[in-house]
Coordinates of C-alpha atoms and ligand atoms in Angstrom, one line a residue:
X1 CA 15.7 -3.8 47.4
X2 CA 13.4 -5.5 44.7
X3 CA 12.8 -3.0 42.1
X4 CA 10.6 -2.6 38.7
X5 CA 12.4 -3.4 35.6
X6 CA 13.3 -0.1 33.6
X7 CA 13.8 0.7 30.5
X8 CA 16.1 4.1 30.4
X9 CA 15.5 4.8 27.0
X10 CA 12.2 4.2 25.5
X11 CA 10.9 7.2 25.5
X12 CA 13.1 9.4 24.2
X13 CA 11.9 13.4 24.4
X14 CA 11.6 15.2 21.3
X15 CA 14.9 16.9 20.1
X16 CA 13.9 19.1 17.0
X17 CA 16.6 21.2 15.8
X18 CA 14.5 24.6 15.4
X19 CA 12.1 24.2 18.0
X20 CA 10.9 27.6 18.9
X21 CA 12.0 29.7 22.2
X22 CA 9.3 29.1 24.7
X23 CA 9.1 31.1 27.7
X24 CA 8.7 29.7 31.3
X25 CA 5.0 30.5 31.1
X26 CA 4.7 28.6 28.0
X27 CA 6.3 25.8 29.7
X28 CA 3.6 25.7 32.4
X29 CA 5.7 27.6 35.0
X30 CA 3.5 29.7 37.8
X31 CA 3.9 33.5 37.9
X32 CA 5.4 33.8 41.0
X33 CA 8.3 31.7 39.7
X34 CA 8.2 33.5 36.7
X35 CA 8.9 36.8 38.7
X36 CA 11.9 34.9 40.8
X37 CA 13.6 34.1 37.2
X38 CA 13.1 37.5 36.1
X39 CA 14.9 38.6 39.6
X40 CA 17.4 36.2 38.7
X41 CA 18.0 37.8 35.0
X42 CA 16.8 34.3 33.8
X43 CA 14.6 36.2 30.8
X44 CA 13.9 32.8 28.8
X45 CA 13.9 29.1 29.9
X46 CA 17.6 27.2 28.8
X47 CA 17.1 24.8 26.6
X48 CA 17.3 21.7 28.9
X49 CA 15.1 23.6 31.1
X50 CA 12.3 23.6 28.2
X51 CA 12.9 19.9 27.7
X52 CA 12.8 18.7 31.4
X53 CA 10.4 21.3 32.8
X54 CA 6.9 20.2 31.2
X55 CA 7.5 16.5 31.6
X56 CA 8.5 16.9 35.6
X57 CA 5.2 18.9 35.5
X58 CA 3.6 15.8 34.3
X59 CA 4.9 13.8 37.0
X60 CA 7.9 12.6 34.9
X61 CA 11.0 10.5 36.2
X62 CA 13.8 12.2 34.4
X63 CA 17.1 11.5 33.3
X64 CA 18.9 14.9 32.1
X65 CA 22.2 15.1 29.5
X66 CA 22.9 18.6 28.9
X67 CA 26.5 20.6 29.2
X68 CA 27.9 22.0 31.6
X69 CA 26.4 25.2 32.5
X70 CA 23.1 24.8 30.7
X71 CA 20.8 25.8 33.5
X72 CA 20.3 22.1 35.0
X73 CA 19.6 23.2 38.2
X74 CA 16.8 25.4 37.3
X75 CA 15.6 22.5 35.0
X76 CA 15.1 20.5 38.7
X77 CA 14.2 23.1 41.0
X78 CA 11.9 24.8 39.1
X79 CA 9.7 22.2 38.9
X80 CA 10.1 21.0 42.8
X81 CA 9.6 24.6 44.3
X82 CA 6.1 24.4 41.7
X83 CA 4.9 20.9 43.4
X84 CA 6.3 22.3 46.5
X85 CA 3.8 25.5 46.0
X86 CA 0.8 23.3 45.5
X87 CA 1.2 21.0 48.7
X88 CA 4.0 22.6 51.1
X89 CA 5.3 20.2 53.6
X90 CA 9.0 20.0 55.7
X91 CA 11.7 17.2 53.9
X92 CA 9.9 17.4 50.2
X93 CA 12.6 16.9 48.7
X94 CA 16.1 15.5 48.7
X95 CA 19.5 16.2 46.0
X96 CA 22.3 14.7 46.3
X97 CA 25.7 15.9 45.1
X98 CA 28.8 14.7 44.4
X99 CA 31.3 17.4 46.1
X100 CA 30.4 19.9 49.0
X101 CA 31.0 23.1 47.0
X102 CA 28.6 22.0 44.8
X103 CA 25.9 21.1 47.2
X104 CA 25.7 24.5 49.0
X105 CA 26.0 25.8 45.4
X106 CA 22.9 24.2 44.7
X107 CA 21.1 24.8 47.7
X108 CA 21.7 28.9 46.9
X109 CA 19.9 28.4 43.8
X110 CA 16.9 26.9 45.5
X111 CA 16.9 29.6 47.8
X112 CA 16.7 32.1 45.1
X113 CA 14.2 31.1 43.3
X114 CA 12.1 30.1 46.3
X115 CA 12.6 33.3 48.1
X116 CA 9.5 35.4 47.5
X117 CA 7.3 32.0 48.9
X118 CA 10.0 31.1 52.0
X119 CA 11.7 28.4 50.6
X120 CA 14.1 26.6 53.7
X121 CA 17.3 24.7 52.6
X122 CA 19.6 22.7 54.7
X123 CA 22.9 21.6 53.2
X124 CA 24.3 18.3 54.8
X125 CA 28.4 18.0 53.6
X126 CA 31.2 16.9 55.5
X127 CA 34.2 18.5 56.8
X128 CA 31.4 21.1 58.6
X129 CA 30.1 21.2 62.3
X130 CA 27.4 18.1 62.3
X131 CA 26.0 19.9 65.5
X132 CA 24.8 23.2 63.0
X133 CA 23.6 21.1 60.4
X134 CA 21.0 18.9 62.9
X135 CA 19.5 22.6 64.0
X136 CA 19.3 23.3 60.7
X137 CA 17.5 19.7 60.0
X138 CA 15.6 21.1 63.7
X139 CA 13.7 24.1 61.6
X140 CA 11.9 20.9 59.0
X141 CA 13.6 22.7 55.5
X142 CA 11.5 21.8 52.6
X143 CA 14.7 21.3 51.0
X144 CA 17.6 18.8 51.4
X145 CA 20.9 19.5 49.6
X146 CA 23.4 16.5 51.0
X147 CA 26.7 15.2 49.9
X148 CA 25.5 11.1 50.3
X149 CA 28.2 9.6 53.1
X150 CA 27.4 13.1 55.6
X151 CA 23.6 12.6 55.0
X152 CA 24.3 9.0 55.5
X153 CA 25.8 10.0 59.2
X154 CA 22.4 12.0 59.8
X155 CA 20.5 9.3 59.2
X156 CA 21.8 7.0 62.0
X157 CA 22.7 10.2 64.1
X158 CA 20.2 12.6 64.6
X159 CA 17.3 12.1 66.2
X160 CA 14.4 12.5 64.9
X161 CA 15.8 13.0 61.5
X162 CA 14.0 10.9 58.7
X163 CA 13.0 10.8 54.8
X164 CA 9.8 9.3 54.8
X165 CA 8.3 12.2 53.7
X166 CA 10.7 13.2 50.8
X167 CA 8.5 13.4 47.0
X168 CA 11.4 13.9 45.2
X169 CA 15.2 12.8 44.9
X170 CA 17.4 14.3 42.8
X171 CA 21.1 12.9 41.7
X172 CA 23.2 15.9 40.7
X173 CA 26.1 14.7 38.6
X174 CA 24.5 11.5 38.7
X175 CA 27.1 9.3 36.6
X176 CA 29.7 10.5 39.9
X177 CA 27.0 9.4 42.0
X178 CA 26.5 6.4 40.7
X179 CA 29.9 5.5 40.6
X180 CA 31.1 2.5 43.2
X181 CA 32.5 4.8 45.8
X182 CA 29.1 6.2 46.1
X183 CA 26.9 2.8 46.0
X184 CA 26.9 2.2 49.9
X185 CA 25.7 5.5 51.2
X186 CA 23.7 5.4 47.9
X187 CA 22.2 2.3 49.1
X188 CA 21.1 3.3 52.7
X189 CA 19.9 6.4 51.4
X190 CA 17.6 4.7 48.8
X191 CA 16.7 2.2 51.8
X192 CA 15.8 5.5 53.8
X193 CA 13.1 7.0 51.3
X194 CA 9.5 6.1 50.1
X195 CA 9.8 4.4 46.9
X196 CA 6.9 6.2 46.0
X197 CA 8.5 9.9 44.9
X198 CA 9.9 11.3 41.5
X199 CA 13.3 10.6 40.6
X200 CA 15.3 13.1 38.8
X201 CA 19.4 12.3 37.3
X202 CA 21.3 14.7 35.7
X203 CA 24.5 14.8 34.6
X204 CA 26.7 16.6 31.6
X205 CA 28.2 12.9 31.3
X206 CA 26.5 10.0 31.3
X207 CA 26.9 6.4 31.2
X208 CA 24.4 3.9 30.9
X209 CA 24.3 2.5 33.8
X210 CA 21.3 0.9 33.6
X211 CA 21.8 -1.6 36.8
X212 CA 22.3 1.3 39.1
X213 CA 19.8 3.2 37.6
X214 CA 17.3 0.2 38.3
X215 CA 18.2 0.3 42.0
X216 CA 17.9 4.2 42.1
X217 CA 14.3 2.9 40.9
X218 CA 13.6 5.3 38.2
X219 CA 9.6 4.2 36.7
X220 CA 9.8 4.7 32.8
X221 CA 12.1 7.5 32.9
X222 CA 12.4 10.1 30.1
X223 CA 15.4 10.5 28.9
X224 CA 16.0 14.1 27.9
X225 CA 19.4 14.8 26.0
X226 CA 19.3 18.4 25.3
X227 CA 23.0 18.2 23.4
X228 CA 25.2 15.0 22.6
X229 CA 27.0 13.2 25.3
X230 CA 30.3 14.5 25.1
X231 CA 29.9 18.1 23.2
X232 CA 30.6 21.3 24.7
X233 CA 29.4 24.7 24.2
X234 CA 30.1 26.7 21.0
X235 CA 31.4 29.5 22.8
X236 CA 33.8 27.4 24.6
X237 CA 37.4 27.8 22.5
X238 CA 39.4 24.6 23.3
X239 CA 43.1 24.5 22.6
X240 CA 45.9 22.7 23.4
X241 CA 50.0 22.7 23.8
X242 CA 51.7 20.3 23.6
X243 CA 55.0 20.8 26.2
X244 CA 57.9 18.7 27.4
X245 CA 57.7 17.9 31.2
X246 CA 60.2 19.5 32.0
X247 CA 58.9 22.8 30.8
X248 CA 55.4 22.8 31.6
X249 CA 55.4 25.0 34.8
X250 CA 57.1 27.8 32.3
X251 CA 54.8 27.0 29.9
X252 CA 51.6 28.0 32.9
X253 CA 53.3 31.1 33.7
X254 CA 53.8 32.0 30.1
X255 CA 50.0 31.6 29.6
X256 CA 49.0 32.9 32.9
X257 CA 51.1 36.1 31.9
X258 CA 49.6 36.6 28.5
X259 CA 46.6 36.2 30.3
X260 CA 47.3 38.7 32.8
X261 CA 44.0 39.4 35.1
X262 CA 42.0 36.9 33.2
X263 CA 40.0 35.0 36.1
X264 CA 40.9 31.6 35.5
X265 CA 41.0 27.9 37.4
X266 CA 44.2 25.6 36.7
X267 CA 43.7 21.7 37.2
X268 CA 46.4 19.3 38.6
X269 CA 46.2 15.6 39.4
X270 CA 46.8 16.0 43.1
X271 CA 46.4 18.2 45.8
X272 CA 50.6 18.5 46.4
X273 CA 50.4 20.1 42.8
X274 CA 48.0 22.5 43.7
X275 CA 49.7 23.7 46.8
X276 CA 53.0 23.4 44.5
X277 CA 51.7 25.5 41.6
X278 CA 50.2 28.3 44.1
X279 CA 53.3 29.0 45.9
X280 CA 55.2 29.0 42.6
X281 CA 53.0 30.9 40.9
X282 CA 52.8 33.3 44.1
X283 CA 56.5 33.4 44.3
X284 CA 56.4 35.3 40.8
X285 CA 53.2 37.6 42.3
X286 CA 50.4 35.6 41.0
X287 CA 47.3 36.2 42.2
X288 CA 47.0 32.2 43.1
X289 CA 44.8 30.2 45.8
X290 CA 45.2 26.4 45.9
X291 CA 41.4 24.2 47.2
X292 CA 41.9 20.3 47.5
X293 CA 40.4 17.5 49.3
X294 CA 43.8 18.4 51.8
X295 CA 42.0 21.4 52.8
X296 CA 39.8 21.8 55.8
X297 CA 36.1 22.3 54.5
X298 CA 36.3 25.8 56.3
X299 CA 39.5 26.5 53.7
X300 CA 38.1 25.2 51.0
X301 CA 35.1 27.7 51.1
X302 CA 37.5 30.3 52.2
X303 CA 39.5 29.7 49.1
X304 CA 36.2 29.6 46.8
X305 CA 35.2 32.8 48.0
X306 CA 38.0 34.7 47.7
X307 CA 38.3 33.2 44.0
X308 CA 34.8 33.8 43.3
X309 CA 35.0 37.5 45.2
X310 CA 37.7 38.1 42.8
X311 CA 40.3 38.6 45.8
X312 CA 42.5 36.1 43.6
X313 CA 42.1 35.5 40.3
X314 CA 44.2 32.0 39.7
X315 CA 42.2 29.1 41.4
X316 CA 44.5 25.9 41.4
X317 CA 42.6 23.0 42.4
X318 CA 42.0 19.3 41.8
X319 CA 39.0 17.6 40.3
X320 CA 36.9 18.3 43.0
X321 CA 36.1 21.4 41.6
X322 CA 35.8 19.9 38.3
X323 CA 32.2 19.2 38.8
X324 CA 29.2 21.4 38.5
X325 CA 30.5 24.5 40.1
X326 CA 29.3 28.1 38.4
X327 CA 31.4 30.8 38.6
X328 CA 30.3 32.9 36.2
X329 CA 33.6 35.1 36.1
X330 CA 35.9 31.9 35.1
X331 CA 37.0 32.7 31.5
X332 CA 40.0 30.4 31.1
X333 CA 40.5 26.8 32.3
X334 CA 43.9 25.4 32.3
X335 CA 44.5 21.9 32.3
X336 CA 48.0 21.6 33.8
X337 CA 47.7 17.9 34.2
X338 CA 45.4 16.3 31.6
X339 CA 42.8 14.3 33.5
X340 CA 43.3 10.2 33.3
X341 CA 39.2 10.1 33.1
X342 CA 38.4 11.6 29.8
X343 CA 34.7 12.6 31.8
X344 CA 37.0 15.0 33.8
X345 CA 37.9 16.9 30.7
X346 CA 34.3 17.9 30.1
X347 CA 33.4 19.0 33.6
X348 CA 36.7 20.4 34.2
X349 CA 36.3 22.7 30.7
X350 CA 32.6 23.1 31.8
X351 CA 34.0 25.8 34.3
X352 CA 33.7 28.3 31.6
X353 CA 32.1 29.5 29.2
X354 CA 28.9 29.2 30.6
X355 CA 25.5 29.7 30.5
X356 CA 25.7 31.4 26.8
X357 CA 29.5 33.3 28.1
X358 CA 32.3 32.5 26.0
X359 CA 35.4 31.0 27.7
X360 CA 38.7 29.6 26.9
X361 CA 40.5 26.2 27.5
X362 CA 44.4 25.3 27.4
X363 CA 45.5 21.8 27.8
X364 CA 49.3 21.5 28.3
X365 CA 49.7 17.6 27.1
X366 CA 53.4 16.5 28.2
X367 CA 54.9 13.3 26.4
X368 CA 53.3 11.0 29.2
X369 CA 49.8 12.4 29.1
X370 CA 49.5 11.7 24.9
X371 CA 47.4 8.7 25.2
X372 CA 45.0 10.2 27.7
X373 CA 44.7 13.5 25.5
X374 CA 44.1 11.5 22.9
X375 CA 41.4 9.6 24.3
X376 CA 40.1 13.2 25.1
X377 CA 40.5 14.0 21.8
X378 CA 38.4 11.5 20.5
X379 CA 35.3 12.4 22.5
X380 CA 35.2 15.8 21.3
X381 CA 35.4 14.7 17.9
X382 CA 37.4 17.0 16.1
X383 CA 41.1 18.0 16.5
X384 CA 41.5 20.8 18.7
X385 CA 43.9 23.9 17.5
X386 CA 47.5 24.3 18.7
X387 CA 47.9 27.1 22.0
X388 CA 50.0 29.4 19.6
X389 CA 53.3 30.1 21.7
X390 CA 57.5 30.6 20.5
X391 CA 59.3 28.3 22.4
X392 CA 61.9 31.4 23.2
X393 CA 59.5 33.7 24.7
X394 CA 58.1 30.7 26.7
X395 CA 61.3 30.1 27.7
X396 CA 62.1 34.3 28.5
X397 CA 60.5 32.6 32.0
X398 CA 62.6 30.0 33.0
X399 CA 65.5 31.5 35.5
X400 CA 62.3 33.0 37.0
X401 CA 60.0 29.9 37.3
X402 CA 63.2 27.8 38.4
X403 CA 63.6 30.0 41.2
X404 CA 60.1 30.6 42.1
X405 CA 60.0 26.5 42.1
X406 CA 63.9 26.4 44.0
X407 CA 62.1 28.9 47.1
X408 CA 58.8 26.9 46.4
X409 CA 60.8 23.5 47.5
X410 CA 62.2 25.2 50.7
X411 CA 59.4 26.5 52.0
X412 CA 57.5 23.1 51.8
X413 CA 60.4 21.2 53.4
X414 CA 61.1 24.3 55.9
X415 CA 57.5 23.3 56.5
X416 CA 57.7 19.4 57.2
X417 CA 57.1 18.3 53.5
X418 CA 54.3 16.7 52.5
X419 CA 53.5 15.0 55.6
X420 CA 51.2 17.8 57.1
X421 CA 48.5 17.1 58.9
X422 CA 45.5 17.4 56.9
X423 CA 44.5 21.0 56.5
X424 CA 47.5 22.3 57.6
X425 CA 49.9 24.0 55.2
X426 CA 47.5 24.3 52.8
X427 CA 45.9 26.4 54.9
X428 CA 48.0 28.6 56.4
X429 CA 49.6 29.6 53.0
X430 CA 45.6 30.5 51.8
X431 CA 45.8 33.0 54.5
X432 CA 49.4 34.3 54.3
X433 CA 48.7 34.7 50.6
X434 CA 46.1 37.9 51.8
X435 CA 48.5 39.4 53.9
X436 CA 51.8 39.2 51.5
X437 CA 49.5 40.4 48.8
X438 CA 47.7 43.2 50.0
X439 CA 51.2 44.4 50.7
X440 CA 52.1 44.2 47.5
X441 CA 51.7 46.8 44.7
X442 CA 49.5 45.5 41.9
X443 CA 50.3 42.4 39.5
X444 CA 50.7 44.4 36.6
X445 CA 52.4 42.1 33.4
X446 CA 56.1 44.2 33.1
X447 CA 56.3 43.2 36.6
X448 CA 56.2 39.7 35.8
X449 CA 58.3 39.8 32.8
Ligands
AMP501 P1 23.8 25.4 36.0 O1 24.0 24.6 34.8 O2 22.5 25.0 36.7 O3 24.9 25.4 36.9 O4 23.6 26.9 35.6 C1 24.6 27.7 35.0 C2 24.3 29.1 35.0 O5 23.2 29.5 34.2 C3 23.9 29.7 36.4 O6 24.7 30.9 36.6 C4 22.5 30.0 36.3 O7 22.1 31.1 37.2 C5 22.3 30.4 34.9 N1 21.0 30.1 34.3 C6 20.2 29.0 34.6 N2 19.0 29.1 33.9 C7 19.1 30.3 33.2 C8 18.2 30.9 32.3 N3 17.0 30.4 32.0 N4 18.5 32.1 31.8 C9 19.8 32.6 32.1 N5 20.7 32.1 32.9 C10 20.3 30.9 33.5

């Protein structure tokens, strides 16, 4: 695809320091719109949404740094449902997403805002029914939330299914989406819309990847970086531990206990240690649901929902829930393993303390992870505090957490090891865990001691 030269920075927005608080109004946003924030509790734009929102009102290609949980949707769909408002047609426009969870996530938020004027959404991910999502392509939504390589199976599969009519495209964690494991289904999808739309990327991360950016065919993008590249919130309070290996998973019950009922999403580096971790950690009556790529896409939502309906309050999970996800509730993130992609870090911590909320982050750094914490460490900029914890009390958990992990083992090789079929186990044990637990008398701390 022959595309325009671009030039991704040469017209920077404006970045005062004490710009003054517009409000949504201010920023050129209609009244009904106005009313749908307001319905939403949104009382004042965000301040990526003040950046972003005038110059997509000008017909702006954007490119959007902001952190984690600073209102990026609403800095894209606001301005969408407005163009959407002035000339309403089926397929307007098309956002792309990284994970599933995220998509329909985004898709809800269109929804709400568009409400009041009928808004229609359909969210295109994998691991769902292909059949439902080409009757909901059937009723022409204005809107189309998609995870690229299922929207990419659309396109060649259902009939009468087609772009050509998209006006906007938006990239949601578009450093992810740019990334090579993306660039095929990327490529057809680009192949499959006019060239003549607005292009919208944002990202809390992001590289230059100015080559990939050409062939997402942005015209003289501004580039909007409401905050620098790596920062995170102020009211994010980021600690660390470091732990020897072998004392780590005593070192996560220690904290989840002096945390006791504190809602909360622990990260591993595989999906075995997420399904590991939960059964250990409900062994010793933890509140704990695992969610990995292993899951069915039916489980995984199954497992968010419970989380985010409070039903459990310990989400262990892999990266793939690193990214974008907002559950207001999360007030601690735990990384168990530190991520081997510094990015991680900041989408991973992104989780909480959002959208003005204050939040807390552990990592527990064991003497293999150094370098990569380090790395880490460096982005941020500063050194972090120490996770203030005596080694003996720590260690008060041990017999416990070796026999939580002794019963853990046998269950998974009473269960045929690792070598489930895919969605299996996991599953099963995110439904058991309702059953054994509503049984149970509540998690209350002594009981844990
Ligand atoms: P996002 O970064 O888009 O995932 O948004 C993070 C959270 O901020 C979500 O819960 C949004 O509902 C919320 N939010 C977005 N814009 C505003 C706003 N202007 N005022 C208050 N909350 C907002």
């Amino acid at each position: 695809m022959e595309e325009e030269e671009v030039v991704v920075e040469e017209e920077e927005a404006e970045n005062e320091e004490e710009e003054e608080v517009q409000s949504f109004k201010e920023l050129g946003i209609v009244d009904q719109l106005i009313e749908a924030c307001d319905s939403l509790g949104w009382k004042l734009p965000t301040k990526i949404q003040a950046d972003a929102i005038p110059l997509a009102l000008q017909g702006k290609d954007l490119i959007g740094v902001a952190q984690t949980g600073s209102g990026k949707t609403g800095a894209f769909a606001l301005p969408i449902i407005q163009s959407l408002l002035d000339a309403p047609q089926a397929f307007f426009a098309l956002v792309l997403s990284p994970t599933r969870e995220l998509a329909i996530q985004i898709a809800e938020q269109f929804e709400a805002l568009g409400s009041s004027i009928g808004v229609k959404s359909a969210v295109l991910v994998g691991g769902v029914d292909q059949l439902q999502q080409s009757i909901q392509l059937g009723k022409r939504p204005h809107i189309v939330v998609a995870t690229p390589g299922r929207l990419v199976d659309h396109l060649s599969n259902t009939k009468g299914f087609s772009l050509r009519t998209i006006k906007y495209l938006v990239l949601d964690e578009a450093d992810r989406l740019l990334n090579v494991d993306f660039e095929k289904s990327l490529d057809e999808i680009l192949n499959a819309i006019p060239r003549e739309r607005r292009t919208y990327l944002f990202s809390a991360t992001m590289t230059k990847k100015v080559k990939k950016l050409q062939r997402a065919c942005l015209r003289n993008p501004v580039k909007i970086e409401a905050d620098s590249k790596y920062s995170t919130v102020i009211t994010l309070n980021q600690k660390y531990r470091f732990v020897p290996a072998k004392h780590k998973d005593c070192y996560l019950v220690y904290i989840l206990n002096e945390k006791s009922e504190t809602t909360s999403m622990v990260f591993t580096r595989t999906c075995e240690a997420t399904r590991h971790l939960s059964l250990m950690l409900r062994n010793l009556n933890f509140r704990a649901i695992p969610i990995s790529g292993q899951m069915t896409q039916a489980k995984r939502l199954g497992a968010l929902n419970k989380f985010k309906a409070g039903e459990c309050n310990i989400l262990i999970c892999t990266d793939v829930a690193s990214r974008g996800l907002d559950i207001p509730s999360v007030e601690l993130v735990i990384n168990y393993d530190i991520p081997t992609n510094s990015k991680d870090y900041f989408h991973r911590v992104g989780r909480t303390a959002r959208a003005g909320r204050t939040g807390v982050a552990i990592s527990l750094i064991n003497q293999y992870e150094l370098e990569w914490y380090l790395q880490i460490e460096k982005l941020i900029g500063y050194k972090l505090p120490e996770y203030p914890a005596q080694e003996e009390e720590v260690l008060f958990f041990l017999e416990r957490v070796t026999e939580a992990k002794r019963l853990t083992a046998m269950k998974i090789k009473e269960g045929g090891g690792h070598k489930r079929r895919r969605g299996g186990e996991d599953d099963e044990e995110v439904e058991k865990f309702h059953g054994k637990n509503n049984k149970r008398s509540s998690n209350n701390k002594s009981k844990r001691r």
